[in-house]
Coordinates of C-alpha atoms in Angstrom, one line a residue:
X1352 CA 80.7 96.3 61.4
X1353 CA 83.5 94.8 59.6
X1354 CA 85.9 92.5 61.9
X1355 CA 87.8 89.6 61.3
X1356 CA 85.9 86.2 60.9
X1357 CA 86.1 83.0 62.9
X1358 CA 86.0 79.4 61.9
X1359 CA 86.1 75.9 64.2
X1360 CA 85.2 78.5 66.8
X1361 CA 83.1 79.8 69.0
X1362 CA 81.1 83.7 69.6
X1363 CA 79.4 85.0 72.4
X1364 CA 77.8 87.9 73.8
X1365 CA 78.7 89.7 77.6
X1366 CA 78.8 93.1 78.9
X1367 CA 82.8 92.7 80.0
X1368 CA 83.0 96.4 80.7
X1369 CA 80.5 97.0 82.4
X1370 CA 79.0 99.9 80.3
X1371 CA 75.5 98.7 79.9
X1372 CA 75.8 97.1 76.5
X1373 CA 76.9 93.9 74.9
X1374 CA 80.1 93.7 73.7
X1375 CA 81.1 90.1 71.8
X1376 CA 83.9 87.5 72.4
X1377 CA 85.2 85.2 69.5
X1378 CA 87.8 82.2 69.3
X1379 CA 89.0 80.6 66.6
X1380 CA 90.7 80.2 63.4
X1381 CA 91.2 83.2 61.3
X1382 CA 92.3 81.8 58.1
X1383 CA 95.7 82.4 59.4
X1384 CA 96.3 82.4 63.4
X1385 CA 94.4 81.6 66.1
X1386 CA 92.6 84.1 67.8
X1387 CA 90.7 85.5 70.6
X1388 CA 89.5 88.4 70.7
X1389 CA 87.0 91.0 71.7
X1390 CA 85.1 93.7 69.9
X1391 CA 83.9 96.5 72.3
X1392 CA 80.5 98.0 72.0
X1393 CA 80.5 101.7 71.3
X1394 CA 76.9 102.0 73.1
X1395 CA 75.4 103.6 69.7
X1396 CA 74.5 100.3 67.8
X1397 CA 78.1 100.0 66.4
X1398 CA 81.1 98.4 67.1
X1399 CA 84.8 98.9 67.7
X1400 CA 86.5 96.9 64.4
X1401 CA 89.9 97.3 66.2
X1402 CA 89.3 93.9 68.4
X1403 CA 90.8 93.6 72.1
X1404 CA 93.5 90.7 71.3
X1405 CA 93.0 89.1 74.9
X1406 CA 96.8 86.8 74.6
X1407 CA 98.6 88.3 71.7
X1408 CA 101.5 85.6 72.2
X1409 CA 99.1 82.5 72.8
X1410 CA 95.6 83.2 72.9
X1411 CA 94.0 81.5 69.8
X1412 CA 92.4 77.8 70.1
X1413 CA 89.5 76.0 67.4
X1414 CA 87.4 73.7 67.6
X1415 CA 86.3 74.3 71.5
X1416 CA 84.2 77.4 73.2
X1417 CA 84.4 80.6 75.1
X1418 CA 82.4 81.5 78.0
X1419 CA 81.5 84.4 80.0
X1420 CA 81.4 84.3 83.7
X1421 CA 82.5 85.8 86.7
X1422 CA 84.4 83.2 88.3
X1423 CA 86.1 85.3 91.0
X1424 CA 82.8 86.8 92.3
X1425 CA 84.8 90.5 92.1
X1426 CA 81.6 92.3 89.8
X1427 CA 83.1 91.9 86.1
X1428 CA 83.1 89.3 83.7
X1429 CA 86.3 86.7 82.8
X1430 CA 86.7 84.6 80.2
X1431 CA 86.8 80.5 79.7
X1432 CA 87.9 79.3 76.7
X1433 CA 88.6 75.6 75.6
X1434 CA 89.9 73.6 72.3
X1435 CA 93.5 72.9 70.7
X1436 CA 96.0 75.2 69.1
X1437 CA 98.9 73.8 67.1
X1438 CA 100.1 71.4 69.4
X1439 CA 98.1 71.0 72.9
X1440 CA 94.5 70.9 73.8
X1441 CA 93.8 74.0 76.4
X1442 CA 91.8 74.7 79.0
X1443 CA 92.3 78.1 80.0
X1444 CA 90.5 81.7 82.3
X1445 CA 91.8 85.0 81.3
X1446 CA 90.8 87.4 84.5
X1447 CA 88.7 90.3 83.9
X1448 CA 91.1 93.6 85.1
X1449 CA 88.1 95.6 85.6
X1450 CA 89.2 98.4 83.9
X1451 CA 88.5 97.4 80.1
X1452 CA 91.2 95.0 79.2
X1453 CA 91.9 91.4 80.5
X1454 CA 94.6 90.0 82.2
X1455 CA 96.8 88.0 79.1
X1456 CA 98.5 86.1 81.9
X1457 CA 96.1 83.0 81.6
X1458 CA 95.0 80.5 84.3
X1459 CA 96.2 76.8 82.4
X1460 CA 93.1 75.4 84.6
X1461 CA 94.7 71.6 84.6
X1462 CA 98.2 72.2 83.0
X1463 CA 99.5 72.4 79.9
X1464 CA 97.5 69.6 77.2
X1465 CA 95.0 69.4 80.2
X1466 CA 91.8 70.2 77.8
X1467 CA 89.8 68.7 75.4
X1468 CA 88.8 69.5 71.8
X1469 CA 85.9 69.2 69.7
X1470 CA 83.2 69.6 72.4
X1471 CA 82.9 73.2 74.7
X1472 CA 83.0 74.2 78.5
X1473 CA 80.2 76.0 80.5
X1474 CA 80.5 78.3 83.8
X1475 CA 77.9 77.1 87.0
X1476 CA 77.7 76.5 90.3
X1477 CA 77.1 73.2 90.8
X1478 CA 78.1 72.8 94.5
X1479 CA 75.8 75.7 95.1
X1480 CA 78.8 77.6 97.5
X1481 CA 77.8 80.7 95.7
X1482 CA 81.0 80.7 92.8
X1483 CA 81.2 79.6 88.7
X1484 CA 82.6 76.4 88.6
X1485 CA 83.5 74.7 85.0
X1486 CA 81.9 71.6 83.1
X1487 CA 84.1 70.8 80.1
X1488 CA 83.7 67.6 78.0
X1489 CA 85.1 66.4 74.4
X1490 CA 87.9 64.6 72.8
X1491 CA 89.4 62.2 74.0
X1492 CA 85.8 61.1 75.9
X1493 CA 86.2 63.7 79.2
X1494 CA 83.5 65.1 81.0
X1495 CA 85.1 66.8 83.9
X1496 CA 83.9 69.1 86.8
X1497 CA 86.7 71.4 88.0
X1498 CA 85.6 73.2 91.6
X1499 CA 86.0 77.0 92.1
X1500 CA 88.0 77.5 95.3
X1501 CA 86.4 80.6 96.3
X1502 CA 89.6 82.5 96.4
X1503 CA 90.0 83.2 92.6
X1504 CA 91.6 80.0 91.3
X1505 CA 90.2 76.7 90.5
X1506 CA 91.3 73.2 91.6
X1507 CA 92.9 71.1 89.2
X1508 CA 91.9 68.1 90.9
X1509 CA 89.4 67.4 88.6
X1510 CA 86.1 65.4 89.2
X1511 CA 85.7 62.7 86.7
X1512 CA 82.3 62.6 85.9
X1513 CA 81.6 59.5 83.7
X1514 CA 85.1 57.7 83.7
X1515 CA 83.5 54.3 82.5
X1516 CA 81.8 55.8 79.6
X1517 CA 83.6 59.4 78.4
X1518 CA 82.3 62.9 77.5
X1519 CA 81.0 63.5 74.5
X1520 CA 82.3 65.7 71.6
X1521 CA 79.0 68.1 71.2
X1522 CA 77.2 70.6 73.1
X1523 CA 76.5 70.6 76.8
X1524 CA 75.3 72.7 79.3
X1525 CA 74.1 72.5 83.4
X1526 CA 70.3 72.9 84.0
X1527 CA 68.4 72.0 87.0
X1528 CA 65.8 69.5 84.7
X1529 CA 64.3 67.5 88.0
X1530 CA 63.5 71.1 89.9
X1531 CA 65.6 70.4 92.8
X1532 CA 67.7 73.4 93.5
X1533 CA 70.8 72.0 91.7
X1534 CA 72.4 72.1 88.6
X1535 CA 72.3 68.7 86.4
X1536 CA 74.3 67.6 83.0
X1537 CA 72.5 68.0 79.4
X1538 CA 75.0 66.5 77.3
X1539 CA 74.9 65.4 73.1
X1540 CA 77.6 64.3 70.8
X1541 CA 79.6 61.2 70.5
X1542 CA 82.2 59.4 72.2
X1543 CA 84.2 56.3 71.4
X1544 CA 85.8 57.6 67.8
X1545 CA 81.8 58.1 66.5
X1546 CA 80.7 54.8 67.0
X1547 CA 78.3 56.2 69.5
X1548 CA 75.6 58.8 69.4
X1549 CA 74.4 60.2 72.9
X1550 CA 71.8 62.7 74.3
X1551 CA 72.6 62.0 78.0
X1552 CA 72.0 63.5 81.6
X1553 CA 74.0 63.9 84.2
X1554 CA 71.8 64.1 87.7
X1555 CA 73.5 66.3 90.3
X1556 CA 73.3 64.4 93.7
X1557 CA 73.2 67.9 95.8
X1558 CA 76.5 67.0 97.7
X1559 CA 78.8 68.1 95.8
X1560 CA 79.2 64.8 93.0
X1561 CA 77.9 64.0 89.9
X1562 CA 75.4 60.9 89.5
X1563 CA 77.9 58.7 86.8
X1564 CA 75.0 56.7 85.8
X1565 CA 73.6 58.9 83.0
X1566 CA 70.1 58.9 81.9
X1567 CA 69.8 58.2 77.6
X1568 CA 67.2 60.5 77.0
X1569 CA 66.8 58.9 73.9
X1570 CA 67.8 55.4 74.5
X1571 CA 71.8 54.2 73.7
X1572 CA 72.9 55.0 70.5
X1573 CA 69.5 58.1 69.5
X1574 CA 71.9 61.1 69.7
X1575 CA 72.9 63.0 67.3
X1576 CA 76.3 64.4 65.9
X1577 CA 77.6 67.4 64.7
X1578 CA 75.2 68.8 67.2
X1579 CA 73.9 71.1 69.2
X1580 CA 71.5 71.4 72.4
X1581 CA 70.2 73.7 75.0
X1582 CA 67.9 73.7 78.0
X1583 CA 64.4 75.7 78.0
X1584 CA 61.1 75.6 79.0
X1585 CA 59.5 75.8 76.0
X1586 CA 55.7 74.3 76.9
X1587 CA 55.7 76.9 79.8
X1588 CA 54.8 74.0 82.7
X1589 CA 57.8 74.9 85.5
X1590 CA 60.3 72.7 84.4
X1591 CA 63.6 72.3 81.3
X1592 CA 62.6 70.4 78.1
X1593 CA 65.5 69.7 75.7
X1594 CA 66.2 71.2 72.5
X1595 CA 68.6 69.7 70.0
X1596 CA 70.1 69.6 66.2
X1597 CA 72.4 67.7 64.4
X1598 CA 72.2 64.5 61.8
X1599 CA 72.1 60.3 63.0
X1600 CA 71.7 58.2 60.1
X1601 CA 72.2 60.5 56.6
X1602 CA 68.9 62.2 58.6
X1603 CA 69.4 65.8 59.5
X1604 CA 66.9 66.0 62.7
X1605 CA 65.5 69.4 65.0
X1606 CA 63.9 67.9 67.8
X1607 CA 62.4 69.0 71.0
X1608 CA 62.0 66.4 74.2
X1609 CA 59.5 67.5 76.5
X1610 CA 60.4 67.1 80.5
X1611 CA 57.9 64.5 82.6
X1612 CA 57.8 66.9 85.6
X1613 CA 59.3 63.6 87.5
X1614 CA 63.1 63.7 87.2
X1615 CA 62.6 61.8 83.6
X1616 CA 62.1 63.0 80.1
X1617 CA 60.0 61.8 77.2
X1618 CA 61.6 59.9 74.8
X1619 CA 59.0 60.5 72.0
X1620 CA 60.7 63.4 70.7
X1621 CA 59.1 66.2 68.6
X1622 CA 60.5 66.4 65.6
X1623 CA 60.1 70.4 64.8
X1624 CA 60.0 70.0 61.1
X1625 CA 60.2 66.5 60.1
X1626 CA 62.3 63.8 59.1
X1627 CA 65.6 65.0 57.9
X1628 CA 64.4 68.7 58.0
X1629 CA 66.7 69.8 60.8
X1630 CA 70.6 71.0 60.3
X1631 CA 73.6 70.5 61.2
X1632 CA 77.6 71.7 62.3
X1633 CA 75.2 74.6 63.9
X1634 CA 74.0 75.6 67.5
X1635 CA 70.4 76.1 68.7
X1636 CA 68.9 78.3 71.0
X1637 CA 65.6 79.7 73.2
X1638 CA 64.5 83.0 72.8
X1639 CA 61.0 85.0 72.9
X1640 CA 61.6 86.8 69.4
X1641 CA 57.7 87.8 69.2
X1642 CA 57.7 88.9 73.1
X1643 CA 54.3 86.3 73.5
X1644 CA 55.6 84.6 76.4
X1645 CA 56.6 81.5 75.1
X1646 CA 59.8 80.6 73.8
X1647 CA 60.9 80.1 69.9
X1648 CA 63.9 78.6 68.3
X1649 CA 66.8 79.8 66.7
X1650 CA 69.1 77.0 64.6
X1651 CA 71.5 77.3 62.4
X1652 CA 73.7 74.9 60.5
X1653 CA 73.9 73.4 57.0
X1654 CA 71.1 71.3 55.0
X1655 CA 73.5 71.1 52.3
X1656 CA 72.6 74.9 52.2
X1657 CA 73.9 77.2 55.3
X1658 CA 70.8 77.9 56.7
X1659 CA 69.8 80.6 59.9
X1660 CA 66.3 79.4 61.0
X1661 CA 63.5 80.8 63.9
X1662 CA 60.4 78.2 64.6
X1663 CA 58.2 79.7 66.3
X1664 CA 56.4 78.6 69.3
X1665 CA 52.5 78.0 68.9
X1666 CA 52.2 76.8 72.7
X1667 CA 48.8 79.0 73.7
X1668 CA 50.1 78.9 77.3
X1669 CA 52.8 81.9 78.3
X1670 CA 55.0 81.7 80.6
X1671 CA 53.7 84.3 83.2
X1672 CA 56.9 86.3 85.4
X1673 CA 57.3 85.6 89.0
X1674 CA 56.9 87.8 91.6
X1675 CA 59.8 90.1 92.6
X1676 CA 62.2 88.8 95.8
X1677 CA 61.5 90.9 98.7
X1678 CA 63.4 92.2 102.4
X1679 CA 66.7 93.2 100.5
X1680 CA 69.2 93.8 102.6
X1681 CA 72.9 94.2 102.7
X1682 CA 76.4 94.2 104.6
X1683 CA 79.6 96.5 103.8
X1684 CA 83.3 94.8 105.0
X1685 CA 85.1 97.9 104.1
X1686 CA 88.8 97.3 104.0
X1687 CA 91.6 100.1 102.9
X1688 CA 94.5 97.8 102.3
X1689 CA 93.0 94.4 101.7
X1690 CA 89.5 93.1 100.1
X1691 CA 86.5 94.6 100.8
X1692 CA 83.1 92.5 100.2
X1693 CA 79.5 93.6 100.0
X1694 CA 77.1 91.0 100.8
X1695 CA 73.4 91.1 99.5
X1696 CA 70.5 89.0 100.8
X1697 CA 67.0 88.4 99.7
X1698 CA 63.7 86.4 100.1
X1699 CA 63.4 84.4 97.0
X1700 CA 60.5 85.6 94.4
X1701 CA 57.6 83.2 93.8
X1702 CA 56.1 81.8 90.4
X1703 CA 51.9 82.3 90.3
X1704 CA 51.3 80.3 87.1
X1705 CA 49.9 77.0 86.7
X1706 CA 51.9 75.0 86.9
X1707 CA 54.2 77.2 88.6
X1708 CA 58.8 77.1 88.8
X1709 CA 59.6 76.1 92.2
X1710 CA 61.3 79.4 94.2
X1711 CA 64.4 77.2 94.5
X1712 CA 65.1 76.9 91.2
X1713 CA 64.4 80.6 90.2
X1714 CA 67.4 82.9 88.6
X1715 CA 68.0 86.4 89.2
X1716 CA 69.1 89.2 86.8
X1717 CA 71.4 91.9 89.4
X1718 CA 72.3 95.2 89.2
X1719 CA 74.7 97.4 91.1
X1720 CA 75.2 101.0 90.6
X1721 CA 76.8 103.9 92.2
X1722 CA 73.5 106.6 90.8
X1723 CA 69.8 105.9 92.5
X1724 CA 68.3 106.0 88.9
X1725 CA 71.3 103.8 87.6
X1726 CA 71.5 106.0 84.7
X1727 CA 75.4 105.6 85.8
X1728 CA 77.6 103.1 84.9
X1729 CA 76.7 99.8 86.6
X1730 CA 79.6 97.9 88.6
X1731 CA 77.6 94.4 87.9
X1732 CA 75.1 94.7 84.7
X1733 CA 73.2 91.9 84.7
X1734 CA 69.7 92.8 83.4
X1735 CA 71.0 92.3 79.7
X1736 CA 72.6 88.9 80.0
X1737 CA 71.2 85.0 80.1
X1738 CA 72.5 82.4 81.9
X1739 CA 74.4 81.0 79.1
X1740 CA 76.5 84.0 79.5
X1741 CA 77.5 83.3 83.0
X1742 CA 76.3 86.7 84.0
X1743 CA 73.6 85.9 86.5
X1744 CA 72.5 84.5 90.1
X1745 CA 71.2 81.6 91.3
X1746 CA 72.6 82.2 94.9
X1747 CA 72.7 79.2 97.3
X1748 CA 70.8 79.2 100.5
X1749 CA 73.9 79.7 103.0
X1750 CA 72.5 83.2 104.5
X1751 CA 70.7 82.8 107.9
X1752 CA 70.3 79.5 108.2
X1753 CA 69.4 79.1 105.2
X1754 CA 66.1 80.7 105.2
X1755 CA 67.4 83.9 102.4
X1756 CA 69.4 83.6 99.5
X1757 CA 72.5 86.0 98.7
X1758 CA 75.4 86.4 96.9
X1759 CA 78.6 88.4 97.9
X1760 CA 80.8 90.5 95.8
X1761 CA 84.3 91.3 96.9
X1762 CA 86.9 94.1 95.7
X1763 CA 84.1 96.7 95.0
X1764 CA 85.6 100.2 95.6
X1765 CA 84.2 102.4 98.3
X1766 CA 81.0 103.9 97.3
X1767 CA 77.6 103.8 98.7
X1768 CA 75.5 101.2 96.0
X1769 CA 72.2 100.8 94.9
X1770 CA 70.9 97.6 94.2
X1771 CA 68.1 96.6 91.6
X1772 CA 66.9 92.7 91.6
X1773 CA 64.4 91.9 89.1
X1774 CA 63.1 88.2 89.1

């Protein structure tokens, strides 16, 4: 594949067409304009060169992200993107039209110069009402929580977070660390014009609010810049350790901090290959690249040399797969004129290994599909995506007194559906 290049940007991977492969989303700098764009898989291991230009009048930002998620619940994937073009710093969703091409009319989530830049945005449900909502954070020191409405559009009345003490300008994403059915802060970067280095959670109080009294994983100050970080469980207990990568003192660091099982983590971090071995101006990432039931890591970054790294995981415990959820069933609200909405409902799956993830925190991959065999197109493909992509469920206990989770869809066509729901 040959394609245009990005810089100060951001790439990721989503199925936005629903086709059953991955197709990629990239924003940045093109050594000329701004972009974003897509690139459309061709389903035989190639790609389209001739990129999707999502706002070909004002679509291009750097030094920010872009997200998948489907933020209006309607089966399809739309797009959040964050950072600064020429003049303001944008926070913007560009709606998924469901038919291959998104909707260049974007959703300015807080106004015009109502984003940040140098740090990212991620899609979750943090009020657990069954929709995405948005954590961004970066320059100048924001870390916001903007509330999905339910209705397609977002409030602008955003929740500030941390106002004392900023966001950072780094990597963040939501995790539930303390195992209690909600989605908590895992934040790195610095704040304050670089004075200060953080690695910091934010505890979700499970009403809606963020705890602003963050936990310093690391004590104040034992961050690390030009950085990246992401949840995973990578000693295979039941709960989120931290990996993270970037430089603090001339010393470029990789290090992994291993979760207490407590609602605290241990701040005797591993250092993954040493003193000043790490990278950094990269991302990291979990994966299972030897399929052993663990997970490995993927860095990359600069040493003084670009460098594209996988550590591998030499924990002897795997992580064993739950059991699949059970009583599916499911409600049809047909309507000709208006929006129809299919509601599915489950009993949650349960983890047999020692120690085991607590049901309420378990995530589920979801498929719907018009053929019995889905060897037709899928309305929501799910089964290839992570949660970093947006593209999956952790539905909220609101069905039947809250004794099954669900999730409902809304605009599906008229078809009888088949539904597959892996653990």
């Amino acid at each position: 594949m040959s394609a245009v290049g990005f810089i100060e940007g951001d790439v990721t991977w989503g199925d936005y067409d629903n086709d059953g492969d991955l197709d990629v989303v990239g924003i940045g700098d093109t050594g000329g304009p701004k972009e974003l764009y897509i690139y459309k898989n061709n389903g035989n291991a190639t790609f389209n060169p001739t990129e999707v230009d999502v706002d070909p009048t004002d679509g291009g930002m750097r030094f920010g992200a872009v997200e998948w998620g489907d933020f209006d619940n309607d089966g399809d994937l739309d797009i959040l993107a964050t950072g600064e073009d020429n003049v303001t710093k944008r926070h913007r969703i560009y709606k998924n039209n469901g038919n291959g091409t998104l909707d260049a009319s974007q959703i300015e989530v807080d106004g015009i110069n109502g984003g940040v830049s140098g740090g990212g945005g991620a899609w979750g449900d943090f009020d657990n009402d069954g929709d995405l909502d948005i954590l961004i954070s970066g320059y100048p020191d924001i870390l916001r929580v903007y509330k999905n409405n339910g209705n397609g559009s977002i409030d602008p009345a955003q929740i500030e977070v941390d106002v004392a003490d900023g966001g950072l300008s780094g990597g963040l994403g939501w995790g539930d660390f303390d195992n209690d059915g909600d989605l908590d802060i895992l934040m790195i970067g610095y704040y304050n014009s670089g004075a200060t280095v953080q690695l910091r959670i934010y505890k979700n109080n499970g009403n809606g609010t963020i705890n602003p009294s963050q936990i310093e994983v690391d004590g104040v100050n034992n961050g690390l810049n030009s950085s990246g970080v992401a949840w995973g469980d990578f000693d295979s207990d039941g709960d989120l350790d931290i990996l993270a990568a970037g430089i603090k003192s001339s010393n470029r660091q990789l290090r992994v901090y291993q979760n207490n099982g407590n609602g605290t983590m241990d701040a005797t971090q591993i250092e993954v290959d040493g003193l000043n071995g790490g990278l950094e101006g990269g991302e990291v990432a979990w994966g299972d690249y030897d399929n052993d039931g663990d997970l490995d890591i993927l860095a990359n970054g600069t040493n003084g040399n670009r460098q594209l790294r996988v550590y591998k995981n030499l924990n002897t415990t795997a992580n064993t797969a739950p059991s699949a959820p059970s009583t599916l069933t499911s409600t049809w609200a047909y309507n000709a004129s208006g929006t129809s909405t299919a509601t599915f409902k489950w009993n949650p799956g349960a983890d047999n290994g020692s120690p085991a993830t607590p049901a309420n925190v378990l995530t589920y991959q979801m498929e719907i599909s018009t053929m019995s065999d889905f060897t037709g197109k899928s309305i929501v493909a799910g089964q290839w995506s992570t949660p970093g992509m947006g593209n999956y469920l952790k539905p909220p206990q609101i069905y039947d007194g809250n004794s099954n989770q669900g999730v409902g869809l809304r605009y599906l066509p008229h078809h009888e559906y088949n539904l597959l729901l892996p653990g």
